[in-house]
Short mmCIF file of C-alpha atoms and ligand atoms in Angstrom, two decimals:
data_model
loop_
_atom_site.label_atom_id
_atom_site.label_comp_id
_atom_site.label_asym_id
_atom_site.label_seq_id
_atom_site.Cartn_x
_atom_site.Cartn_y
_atom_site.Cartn_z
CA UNK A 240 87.64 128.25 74.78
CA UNK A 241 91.16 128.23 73.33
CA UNK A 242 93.86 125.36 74.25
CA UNK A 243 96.76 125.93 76.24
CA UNK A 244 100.12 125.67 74.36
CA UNK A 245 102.00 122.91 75.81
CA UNK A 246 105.43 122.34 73.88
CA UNK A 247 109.08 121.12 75.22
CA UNK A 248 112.36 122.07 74.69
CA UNK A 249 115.11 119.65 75.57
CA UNK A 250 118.53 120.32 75.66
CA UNK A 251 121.59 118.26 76.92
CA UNK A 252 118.39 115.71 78.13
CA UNK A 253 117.17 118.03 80.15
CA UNK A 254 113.81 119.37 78.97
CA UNK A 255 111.77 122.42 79.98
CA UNK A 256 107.96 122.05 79.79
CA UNK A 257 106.32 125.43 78.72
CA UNK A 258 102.54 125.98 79.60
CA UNK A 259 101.35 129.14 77.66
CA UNK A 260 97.46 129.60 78.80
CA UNK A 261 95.22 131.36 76.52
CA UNK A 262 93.91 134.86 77.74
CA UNK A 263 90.38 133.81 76.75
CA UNK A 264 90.86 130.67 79.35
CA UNK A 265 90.88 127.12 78.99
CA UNK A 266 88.95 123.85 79.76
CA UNK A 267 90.00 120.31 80.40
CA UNK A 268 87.66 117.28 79.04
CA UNK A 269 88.20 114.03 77.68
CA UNK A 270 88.62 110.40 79.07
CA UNK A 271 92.19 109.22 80.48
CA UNK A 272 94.06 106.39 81.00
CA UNK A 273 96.33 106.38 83.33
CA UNK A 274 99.91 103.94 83.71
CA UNK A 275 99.89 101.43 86.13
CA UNK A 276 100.43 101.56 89.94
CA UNK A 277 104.18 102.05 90.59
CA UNK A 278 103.83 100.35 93.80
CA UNK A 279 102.33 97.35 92.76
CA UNK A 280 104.82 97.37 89.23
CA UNK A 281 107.78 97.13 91.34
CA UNK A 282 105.98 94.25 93.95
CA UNK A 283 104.56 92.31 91.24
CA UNK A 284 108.19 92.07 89.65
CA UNK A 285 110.31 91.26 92.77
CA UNK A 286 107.77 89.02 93.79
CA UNK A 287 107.92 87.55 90.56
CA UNK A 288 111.51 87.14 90.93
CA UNK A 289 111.82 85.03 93.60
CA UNK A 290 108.13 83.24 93.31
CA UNK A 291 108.66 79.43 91.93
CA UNK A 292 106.85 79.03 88.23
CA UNK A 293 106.11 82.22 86.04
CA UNK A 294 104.34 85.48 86.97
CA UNK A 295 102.60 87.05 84.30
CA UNK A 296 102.01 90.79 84.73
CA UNK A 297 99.45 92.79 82.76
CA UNK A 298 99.20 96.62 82.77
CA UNK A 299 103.09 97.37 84.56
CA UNK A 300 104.19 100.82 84.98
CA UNK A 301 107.00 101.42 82.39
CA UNK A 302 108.66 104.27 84.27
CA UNK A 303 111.91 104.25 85.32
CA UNK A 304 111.98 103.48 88.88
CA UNK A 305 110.91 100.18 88.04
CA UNK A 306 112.72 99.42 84.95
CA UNK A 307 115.51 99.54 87.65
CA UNK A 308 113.69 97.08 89.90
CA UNK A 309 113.38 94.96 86.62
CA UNK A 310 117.14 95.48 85.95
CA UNK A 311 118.60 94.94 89.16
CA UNK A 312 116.07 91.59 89.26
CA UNK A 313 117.46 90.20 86.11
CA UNK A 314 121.38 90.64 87.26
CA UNK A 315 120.16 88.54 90.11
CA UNK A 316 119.26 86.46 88.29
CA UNK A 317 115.35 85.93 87.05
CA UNK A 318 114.38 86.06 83.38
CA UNK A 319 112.13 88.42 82.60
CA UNK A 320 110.88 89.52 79.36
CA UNK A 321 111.27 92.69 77.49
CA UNK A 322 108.85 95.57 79.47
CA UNK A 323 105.53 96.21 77.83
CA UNK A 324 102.04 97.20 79.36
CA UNK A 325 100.69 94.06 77.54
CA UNK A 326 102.27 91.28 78.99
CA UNK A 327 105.66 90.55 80.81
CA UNK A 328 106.65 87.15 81.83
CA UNK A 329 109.04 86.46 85.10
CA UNK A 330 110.53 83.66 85.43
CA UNK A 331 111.17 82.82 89.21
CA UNK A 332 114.56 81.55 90.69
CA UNK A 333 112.25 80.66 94.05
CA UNK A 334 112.47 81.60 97.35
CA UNK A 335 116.31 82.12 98.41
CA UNK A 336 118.32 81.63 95.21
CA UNK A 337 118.72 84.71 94.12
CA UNK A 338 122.37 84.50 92.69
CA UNK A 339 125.15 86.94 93.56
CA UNK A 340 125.69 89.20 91.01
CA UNK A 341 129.10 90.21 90.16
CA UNK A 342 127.54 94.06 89.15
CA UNK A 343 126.35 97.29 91.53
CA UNK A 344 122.70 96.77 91.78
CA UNK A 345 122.27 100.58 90.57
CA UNK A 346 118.28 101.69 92.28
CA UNK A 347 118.37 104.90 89.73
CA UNK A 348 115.75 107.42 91.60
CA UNK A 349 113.84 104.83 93.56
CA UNK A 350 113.40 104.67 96.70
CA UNK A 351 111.21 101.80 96.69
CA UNK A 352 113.09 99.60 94.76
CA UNK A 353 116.35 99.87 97.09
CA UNK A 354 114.15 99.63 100.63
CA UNK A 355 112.43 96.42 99.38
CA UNK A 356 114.82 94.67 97.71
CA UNK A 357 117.45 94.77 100.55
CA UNK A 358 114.92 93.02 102.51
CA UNK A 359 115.08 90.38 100.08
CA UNK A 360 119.04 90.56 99.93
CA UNK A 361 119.81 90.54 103.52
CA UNK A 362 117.76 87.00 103.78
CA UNK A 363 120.10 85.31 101.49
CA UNK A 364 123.28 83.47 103.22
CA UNK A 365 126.53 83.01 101.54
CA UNK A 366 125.71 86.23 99.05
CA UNK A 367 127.25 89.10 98.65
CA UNK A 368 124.98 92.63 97.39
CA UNK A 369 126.21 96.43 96.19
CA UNK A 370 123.46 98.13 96.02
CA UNK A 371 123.68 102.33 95.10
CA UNK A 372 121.53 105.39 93.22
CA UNK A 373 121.46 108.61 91.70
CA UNK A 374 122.77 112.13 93.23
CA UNK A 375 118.64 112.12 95.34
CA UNK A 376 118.32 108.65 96.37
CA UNK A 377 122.23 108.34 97.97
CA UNK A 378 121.22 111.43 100.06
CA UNK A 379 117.92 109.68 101.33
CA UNK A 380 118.07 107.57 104.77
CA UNK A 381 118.48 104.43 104.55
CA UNK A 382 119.53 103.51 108.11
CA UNK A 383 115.29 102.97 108.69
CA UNK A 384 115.19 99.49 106.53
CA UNK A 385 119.38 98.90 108.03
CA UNK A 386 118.30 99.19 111.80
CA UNK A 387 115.19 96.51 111.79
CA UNK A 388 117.28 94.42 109.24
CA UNK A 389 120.41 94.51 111.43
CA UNK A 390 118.12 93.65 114.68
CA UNK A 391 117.16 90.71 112.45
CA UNK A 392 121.20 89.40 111.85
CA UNK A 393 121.61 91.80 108.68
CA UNK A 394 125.35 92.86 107.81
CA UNK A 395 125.12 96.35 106.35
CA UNK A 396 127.69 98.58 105.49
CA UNK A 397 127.45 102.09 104.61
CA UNK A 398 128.10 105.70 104.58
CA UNK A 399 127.50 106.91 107.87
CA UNK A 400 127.63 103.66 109.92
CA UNK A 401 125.33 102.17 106.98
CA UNK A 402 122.64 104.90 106.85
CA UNK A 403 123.35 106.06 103.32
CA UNK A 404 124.16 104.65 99.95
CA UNK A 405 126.31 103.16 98.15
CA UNK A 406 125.86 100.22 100.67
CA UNK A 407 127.11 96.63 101.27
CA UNK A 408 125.10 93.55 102.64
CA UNK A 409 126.05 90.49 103.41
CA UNK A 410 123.33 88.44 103.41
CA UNK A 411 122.78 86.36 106.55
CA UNK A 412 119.93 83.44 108.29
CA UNK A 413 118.07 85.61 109.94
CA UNK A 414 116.21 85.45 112.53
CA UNK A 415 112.24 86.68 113.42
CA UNK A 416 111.42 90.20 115.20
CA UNK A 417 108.37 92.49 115.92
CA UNK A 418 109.55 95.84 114.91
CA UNK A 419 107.79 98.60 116.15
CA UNK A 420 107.79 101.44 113.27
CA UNK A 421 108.36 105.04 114.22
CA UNK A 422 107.31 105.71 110.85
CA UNK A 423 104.17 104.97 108.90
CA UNK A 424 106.20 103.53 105.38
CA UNK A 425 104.88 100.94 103.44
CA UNK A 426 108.68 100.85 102.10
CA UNK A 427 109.73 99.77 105.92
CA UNK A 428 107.01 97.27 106.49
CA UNK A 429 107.45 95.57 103.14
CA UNK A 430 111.39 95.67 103.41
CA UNK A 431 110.51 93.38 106.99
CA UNK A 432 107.67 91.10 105.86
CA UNK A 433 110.39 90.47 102.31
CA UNK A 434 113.28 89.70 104.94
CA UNK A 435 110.53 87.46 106.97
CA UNK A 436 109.24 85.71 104.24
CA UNK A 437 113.12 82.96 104.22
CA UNK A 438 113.10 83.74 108.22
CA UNK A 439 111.75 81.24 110.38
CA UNK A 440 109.16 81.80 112.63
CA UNK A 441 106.36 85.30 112.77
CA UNK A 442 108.31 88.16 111.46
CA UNK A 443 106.15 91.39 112.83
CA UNK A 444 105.80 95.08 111.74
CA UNK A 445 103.47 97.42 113.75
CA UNK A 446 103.40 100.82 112.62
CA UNK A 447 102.09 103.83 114.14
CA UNK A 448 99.22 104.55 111.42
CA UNK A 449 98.48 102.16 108.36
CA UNK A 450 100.42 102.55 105.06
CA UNK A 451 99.49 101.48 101.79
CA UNK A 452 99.27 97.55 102.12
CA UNK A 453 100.00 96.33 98.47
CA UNK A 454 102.65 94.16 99.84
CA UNK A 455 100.55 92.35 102.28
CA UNK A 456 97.81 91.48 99.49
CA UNK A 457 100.27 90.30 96.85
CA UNK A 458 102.31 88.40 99.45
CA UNK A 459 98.73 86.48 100.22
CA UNK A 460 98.27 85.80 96.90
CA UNK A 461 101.28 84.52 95.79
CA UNK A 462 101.02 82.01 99.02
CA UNK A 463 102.66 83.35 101.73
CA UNK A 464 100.43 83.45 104.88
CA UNK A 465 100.56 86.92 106.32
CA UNK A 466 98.44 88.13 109.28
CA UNK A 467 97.26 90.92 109.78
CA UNK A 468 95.70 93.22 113.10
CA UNK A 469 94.20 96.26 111.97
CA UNK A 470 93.97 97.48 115.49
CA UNK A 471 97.40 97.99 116.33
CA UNK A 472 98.22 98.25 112.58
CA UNK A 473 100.52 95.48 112.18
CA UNK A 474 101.32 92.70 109.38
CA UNK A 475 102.84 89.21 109.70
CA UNK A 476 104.81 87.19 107.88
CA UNK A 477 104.86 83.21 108.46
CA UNK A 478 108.38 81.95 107.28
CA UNK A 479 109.67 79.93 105.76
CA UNK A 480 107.14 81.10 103.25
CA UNK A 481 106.49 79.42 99.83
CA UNK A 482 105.63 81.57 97.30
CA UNK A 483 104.25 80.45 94.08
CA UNK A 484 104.12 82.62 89.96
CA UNK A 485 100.89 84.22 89.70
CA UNK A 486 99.07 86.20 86.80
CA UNK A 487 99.00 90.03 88.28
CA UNK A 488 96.90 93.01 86.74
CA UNK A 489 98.24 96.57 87.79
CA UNK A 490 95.74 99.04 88.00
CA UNK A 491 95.83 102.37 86.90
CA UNK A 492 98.03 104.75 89.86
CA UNK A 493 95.83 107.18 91.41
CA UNK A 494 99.15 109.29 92.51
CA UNK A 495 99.36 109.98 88.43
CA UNK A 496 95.18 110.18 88.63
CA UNK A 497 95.99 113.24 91.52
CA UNK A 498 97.57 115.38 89.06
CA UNK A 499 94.06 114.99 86.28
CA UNK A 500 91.82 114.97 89.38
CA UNK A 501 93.35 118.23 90.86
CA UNK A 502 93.67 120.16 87.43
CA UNK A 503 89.72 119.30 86.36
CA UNK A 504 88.89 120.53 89.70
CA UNK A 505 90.37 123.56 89.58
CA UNK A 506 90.39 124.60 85.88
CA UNK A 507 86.50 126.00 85.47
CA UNK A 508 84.81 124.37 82.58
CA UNK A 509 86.30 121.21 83.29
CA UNK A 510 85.50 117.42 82.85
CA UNK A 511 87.67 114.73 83.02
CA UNK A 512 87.05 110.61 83.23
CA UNK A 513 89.84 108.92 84.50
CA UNK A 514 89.54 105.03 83.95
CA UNK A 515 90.76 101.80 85.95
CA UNK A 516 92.10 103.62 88.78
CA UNK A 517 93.50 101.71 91.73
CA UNK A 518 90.82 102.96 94.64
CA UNK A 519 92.96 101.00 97.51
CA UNK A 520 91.57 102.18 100.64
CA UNK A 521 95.09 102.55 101.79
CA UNK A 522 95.69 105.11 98.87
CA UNK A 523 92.68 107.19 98.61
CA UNK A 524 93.36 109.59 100.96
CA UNK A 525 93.72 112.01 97.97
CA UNK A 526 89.82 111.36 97.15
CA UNK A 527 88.84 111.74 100.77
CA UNK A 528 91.00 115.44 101.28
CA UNK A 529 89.53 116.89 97.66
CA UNK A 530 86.13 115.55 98.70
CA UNK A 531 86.81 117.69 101.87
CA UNK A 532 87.33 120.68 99.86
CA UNK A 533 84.41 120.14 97.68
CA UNK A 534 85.99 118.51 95.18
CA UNK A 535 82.94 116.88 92.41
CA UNK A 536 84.16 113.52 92.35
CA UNK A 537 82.80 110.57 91.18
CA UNK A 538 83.91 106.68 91.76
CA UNK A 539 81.89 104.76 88.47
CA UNK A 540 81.87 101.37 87.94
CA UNK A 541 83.68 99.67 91.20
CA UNK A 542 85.15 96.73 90.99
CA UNK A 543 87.97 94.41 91.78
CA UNK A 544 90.66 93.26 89.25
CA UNK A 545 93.38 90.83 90.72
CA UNK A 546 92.71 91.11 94.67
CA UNK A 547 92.53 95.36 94.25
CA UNK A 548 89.73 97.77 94.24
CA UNK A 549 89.63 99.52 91.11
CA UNK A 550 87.09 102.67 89.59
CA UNK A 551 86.58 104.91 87.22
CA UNK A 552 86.90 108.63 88.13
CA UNK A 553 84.76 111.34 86.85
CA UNK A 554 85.66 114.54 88.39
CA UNK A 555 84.05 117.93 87.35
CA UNK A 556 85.16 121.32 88.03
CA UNK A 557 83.64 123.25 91.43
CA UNK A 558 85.23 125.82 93.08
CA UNK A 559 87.70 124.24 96.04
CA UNK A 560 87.77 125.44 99.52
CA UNK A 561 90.69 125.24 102.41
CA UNK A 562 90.69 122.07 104.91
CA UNK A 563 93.22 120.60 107.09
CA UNK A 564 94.65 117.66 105.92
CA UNK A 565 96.96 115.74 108.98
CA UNK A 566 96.98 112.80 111.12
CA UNK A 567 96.15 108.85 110.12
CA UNK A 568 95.27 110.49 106.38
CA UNK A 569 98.75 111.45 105.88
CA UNK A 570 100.30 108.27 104.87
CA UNK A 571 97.24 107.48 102.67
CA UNK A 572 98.09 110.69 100.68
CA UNK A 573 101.98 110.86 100.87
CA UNK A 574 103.01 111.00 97.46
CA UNK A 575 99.55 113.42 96.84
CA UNK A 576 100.76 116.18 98.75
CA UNK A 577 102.82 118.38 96.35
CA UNK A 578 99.48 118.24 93.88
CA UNK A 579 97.14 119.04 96.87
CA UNK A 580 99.12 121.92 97.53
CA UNK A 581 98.45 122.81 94.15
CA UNK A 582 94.65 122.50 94.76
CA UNK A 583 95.18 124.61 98.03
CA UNK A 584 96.56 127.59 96.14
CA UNK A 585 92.87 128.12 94.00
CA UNK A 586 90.70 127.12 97.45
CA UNK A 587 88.94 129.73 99.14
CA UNK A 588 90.70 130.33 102.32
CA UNK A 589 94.04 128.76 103.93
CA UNK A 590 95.03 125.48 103.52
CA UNK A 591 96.88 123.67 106.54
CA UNK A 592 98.80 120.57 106.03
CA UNK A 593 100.87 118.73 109.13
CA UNK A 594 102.36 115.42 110.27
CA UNK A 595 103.92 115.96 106.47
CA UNK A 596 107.40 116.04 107.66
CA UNK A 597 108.04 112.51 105.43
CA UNK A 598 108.36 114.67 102.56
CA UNK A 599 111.75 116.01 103.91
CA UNK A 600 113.00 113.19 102.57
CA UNK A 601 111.25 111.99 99.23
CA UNK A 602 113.33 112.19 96.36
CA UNK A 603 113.66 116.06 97.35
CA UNK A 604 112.70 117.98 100.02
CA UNK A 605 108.88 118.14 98.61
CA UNK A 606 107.87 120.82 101.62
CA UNK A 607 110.96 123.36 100.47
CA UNK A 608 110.78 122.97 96.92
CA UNK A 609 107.04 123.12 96.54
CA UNK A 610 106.87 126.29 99.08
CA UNK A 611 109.43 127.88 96.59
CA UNK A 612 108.36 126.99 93.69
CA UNK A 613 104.92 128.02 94.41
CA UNK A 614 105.94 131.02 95.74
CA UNK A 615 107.29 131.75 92.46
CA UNK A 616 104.05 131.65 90.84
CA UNK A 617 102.54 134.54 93.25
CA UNK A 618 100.88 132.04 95.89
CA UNK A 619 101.14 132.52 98.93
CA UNK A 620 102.45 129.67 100.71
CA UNK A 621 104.63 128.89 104.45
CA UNK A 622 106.65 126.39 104.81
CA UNK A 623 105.84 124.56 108.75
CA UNK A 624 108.62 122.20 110.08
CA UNK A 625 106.05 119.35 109.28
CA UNK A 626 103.92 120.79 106.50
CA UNK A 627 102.73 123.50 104.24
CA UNK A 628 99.76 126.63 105.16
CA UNK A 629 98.65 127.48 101.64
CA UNK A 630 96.49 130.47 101.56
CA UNK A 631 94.50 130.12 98.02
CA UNK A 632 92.85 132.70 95.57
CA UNK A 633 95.79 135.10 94.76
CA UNK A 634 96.72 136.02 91.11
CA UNK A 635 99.29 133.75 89.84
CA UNK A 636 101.73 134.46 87.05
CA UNK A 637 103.71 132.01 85.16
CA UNK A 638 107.69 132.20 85.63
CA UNK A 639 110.62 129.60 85.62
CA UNK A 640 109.99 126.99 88.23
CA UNK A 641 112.19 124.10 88.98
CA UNK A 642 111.24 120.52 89.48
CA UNK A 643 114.59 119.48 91.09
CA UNK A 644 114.50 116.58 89.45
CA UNK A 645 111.49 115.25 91.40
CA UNK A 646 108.85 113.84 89.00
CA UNK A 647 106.14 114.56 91.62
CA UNK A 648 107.08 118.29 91.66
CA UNK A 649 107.73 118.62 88.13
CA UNK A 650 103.74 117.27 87.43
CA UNK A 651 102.45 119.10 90.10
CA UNK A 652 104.22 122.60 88.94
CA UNK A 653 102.58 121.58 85.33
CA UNK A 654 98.94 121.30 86.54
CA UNK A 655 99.96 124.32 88.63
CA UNK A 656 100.48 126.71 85.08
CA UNK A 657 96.64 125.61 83.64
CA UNK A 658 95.65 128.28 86.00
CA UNK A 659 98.79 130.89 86.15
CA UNK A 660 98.77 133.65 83.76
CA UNK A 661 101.21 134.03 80.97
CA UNK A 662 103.65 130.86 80.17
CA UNK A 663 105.27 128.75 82.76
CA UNK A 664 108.76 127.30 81.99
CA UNK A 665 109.30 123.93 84.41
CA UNK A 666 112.66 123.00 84.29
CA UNK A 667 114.00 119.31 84.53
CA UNK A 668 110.33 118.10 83.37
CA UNK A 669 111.99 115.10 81.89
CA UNK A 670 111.91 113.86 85.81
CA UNK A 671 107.74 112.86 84.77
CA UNK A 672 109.39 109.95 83.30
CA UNK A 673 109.95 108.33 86.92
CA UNK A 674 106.72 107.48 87.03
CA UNK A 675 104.38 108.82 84.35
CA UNK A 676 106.43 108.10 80.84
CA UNK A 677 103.14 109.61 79.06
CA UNK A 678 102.25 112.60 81.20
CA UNK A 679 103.56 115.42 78.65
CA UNK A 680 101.86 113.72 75.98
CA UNK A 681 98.36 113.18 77.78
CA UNK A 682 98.58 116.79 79.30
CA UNK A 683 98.89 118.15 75.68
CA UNK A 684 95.70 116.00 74.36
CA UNK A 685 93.54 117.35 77.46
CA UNK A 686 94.38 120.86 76.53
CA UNK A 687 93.87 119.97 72.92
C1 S3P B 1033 105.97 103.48 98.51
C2 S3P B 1033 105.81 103.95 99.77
C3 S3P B 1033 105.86 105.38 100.12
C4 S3P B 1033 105.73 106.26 98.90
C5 S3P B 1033 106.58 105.78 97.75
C6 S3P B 1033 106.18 104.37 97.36
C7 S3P B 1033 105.91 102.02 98.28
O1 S3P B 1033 107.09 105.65 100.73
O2 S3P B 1033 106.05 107.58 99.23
O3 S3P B 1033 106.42 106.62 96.65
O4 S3P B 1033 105.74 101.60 97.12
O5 S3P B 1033 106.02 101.28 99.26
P1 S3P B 1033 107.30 105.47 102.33
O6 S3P B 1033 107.07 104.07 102.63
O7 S3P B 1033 108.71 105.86 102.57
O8 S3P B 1033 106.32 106.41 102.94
#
């Protein structure tokens, strides 16, 4: 089998990604590593922040979204050491003395750091916070980590009666709440249990299904006694909490493992092994929906490294068919979805996702771009109020597609033109670097 030509072209720092597959076809193999869990990067070093003593973090994500955790950390005032994957060393202020920086906090693209770090900023009295972000994140809502925080004593202000970006807290004693969640967001629940952990008394979240729980299992470990009721899907937080520096070891992020998973899967020929791979049960909704399509997918060597389940991944291509994917999975497979609807489009039959209408509001409107841009390619796809119907097996042809700045989309639209005829420009591909710095690089050594 030939390779596929993957080259870039950057211009003006935007760069187009062009995936030329070989008439004669192509096949994936080879062993990956994959950068660490964004989610846990971004806890590990605002934890770290505030945590008394020194956190030590092995394996963090070097992406941007949370360099900008990391940046907005230090300006409050933690030292932390230059970002590697080796080692990085933060050097907690301890639990409310955070100082009051005299910059914007600027978020960049991310979504998480904002929601979780004005938990922490609304908890401390007597400072004053800025916090903004890019042209996507000032658009996104913010008003659903403001309304629990203001129920709590939180002055917010903000575009739109504080729902939107640039925004301005005043950080206050606050006092304990239950907050029942509309939403299933592990960005809400954490942005609570953060606020709860300098609030006396049992600070509450239920939510409607369970989202990832990363901050509930780094909270235990870096002492804070948290509660948890997995019947009614809620978490606890016991303040005043005392948090103490720990040593933390990211595993490898299964949403950058999706985009191998889904293009050894569908590219025949294919073998892949994907190692260290956070296998959170909260997070592996993407194994459980491509095992529902047939998906040959292996979990080797299980373990646990720092209080998370971790695996290696062999997957193997098998021809995919159509399932319905809604429900309690959804949050488990949130940030999957754009890369499942990828997997959809070479599945035997139609693919129906719901209950997906969280993606409105990612860092684009993941249901409308995707249904375009796959569209684009010759799929055929339709765009529901609260999810995608993806009806697989039709000839697809490569063409200019546009990631809209959305890393998730750009990666997705890449594993997308392994199987599209012709070459495949992606446009704004640089976005990969939100949370996979490496992902150009690695695609071109798997189609080497
Ligand atoms: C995240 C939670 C999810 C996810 C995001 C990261 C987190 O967002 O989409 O990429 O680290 O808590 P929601 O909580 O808004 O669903």
């Amino acid at each position: 089998m030939n390779a596929a030509i993957v080259t870039r072209k950057i211009t003006d720092s935007q760069e187009t990604l062009i995936i030329q597959r070989p008439k004669s076809g192509l096949c994936l193999n080879g062993n990956i590593q994959v950068p660490g869990d964004k989610s846990i990067s971004h806890r590990a070093l605002m934890l770290g922040a505030i945590a008394q003593g020194e956190t030590i973090i092995k394996g963090l994500l070097l992406g941007e979204d949370p360099r900008r955790t990391a940046k907005c950390f230090s300006l409050l005032g933690a030292n932390i050491s230059e970002l590697n994957t080796e080692l990085v060393k933060v050097q907690g202020v301890g639990l409310g003395q955070l100082k009051e920086p005299s910059q914007v906090l600027d978020c960049g693209n991310s979504g998480t750091t904002m929601r979780l770090m004005l938990g922490i900023l609304a908890s401390h009295p007597e400072c004053f916070f800025t916090v903004t972000g890019d042209n996507s994140l000032v658009q996104r809502p913010m008003s659903r980590v403001a309304k629990p925080l203001t129920q709590m004593g939180a002055q917010i202000w903000g575009r739109q009666g504080g729902s939107f970006a640039p925004l301005a807290i005043q950080g206050q004693k606050l006092k304990h709440i239950h907050y029942h969640s509309p939403i299933a967001s592990a960005q809400v629940k954490s942005c609570i249990l953060f606020a709860g952990l300098m609030t006396e008394g049992k600070t509450m979240v239920t939510e409607p299904a369970l989202s990832r729980d990363h901050s509930e299992r780094m909270l235990q470990a870096f002492g804070a006694q948290i509660e948890i009721d997995p019947e009614t899907n809620s978490a606890t937080v016991v303040g005043p909490a005392q948090l103490k520096g720990q040593n933390v070891v990211v595993p490898g992020d299964i949403s950058s493992a999706a985009f191998w998973l889904v293009a050894a899967a569908t590219v025949p020929g294919s073998e892949l092994l994907i190692s260290n791979v956070g296998v959170n049960p909260t997070r592996t909704g993407i194994l459980e929906a491509l095992e529902m399509m047939g998906a040959n997918i292996v979990q080797e060597n299980q373990r646990v490294v720092a209080g998370e389940p971790v695996a290696d991944l062999r997957v193997r291509y098998g021809q995919l068919r159509a399932c319905e994917i809604s429900g309690g999975i959804i949050p488990r497979l949130i940030d999957e979805i754009p890369i499942l609807a990828v997997a959809a489009m070479f599945a035997e039959g139609t693919t129906v996702i719901r209950d997906a209408s969280e993606l409105r509001v990612k860092e684009s409107d993941r249901l409308a771009v995707m249904a375009t841009q796959l569209q684009r390619l010759g799929a055929k796809v339709t765009e529901l109020p609260d999810g995608l119907e993806i009806t697989g097996g039709m000839s697809v042809t490569g063409t200019d597609v546009e990631s809209h700045g959305d890393h998730r989309v750009a990666m997705s639209l890449a594993i997308a033109a392994l199987n599209a005829n012709g070459s495949t420009y992606i446009h704004e591909a640089e976005a990969a670097s939100i949370s996979y710095p490496d992902f150009i690089t690695t695609l071109q050594e798997v189609c080497g």
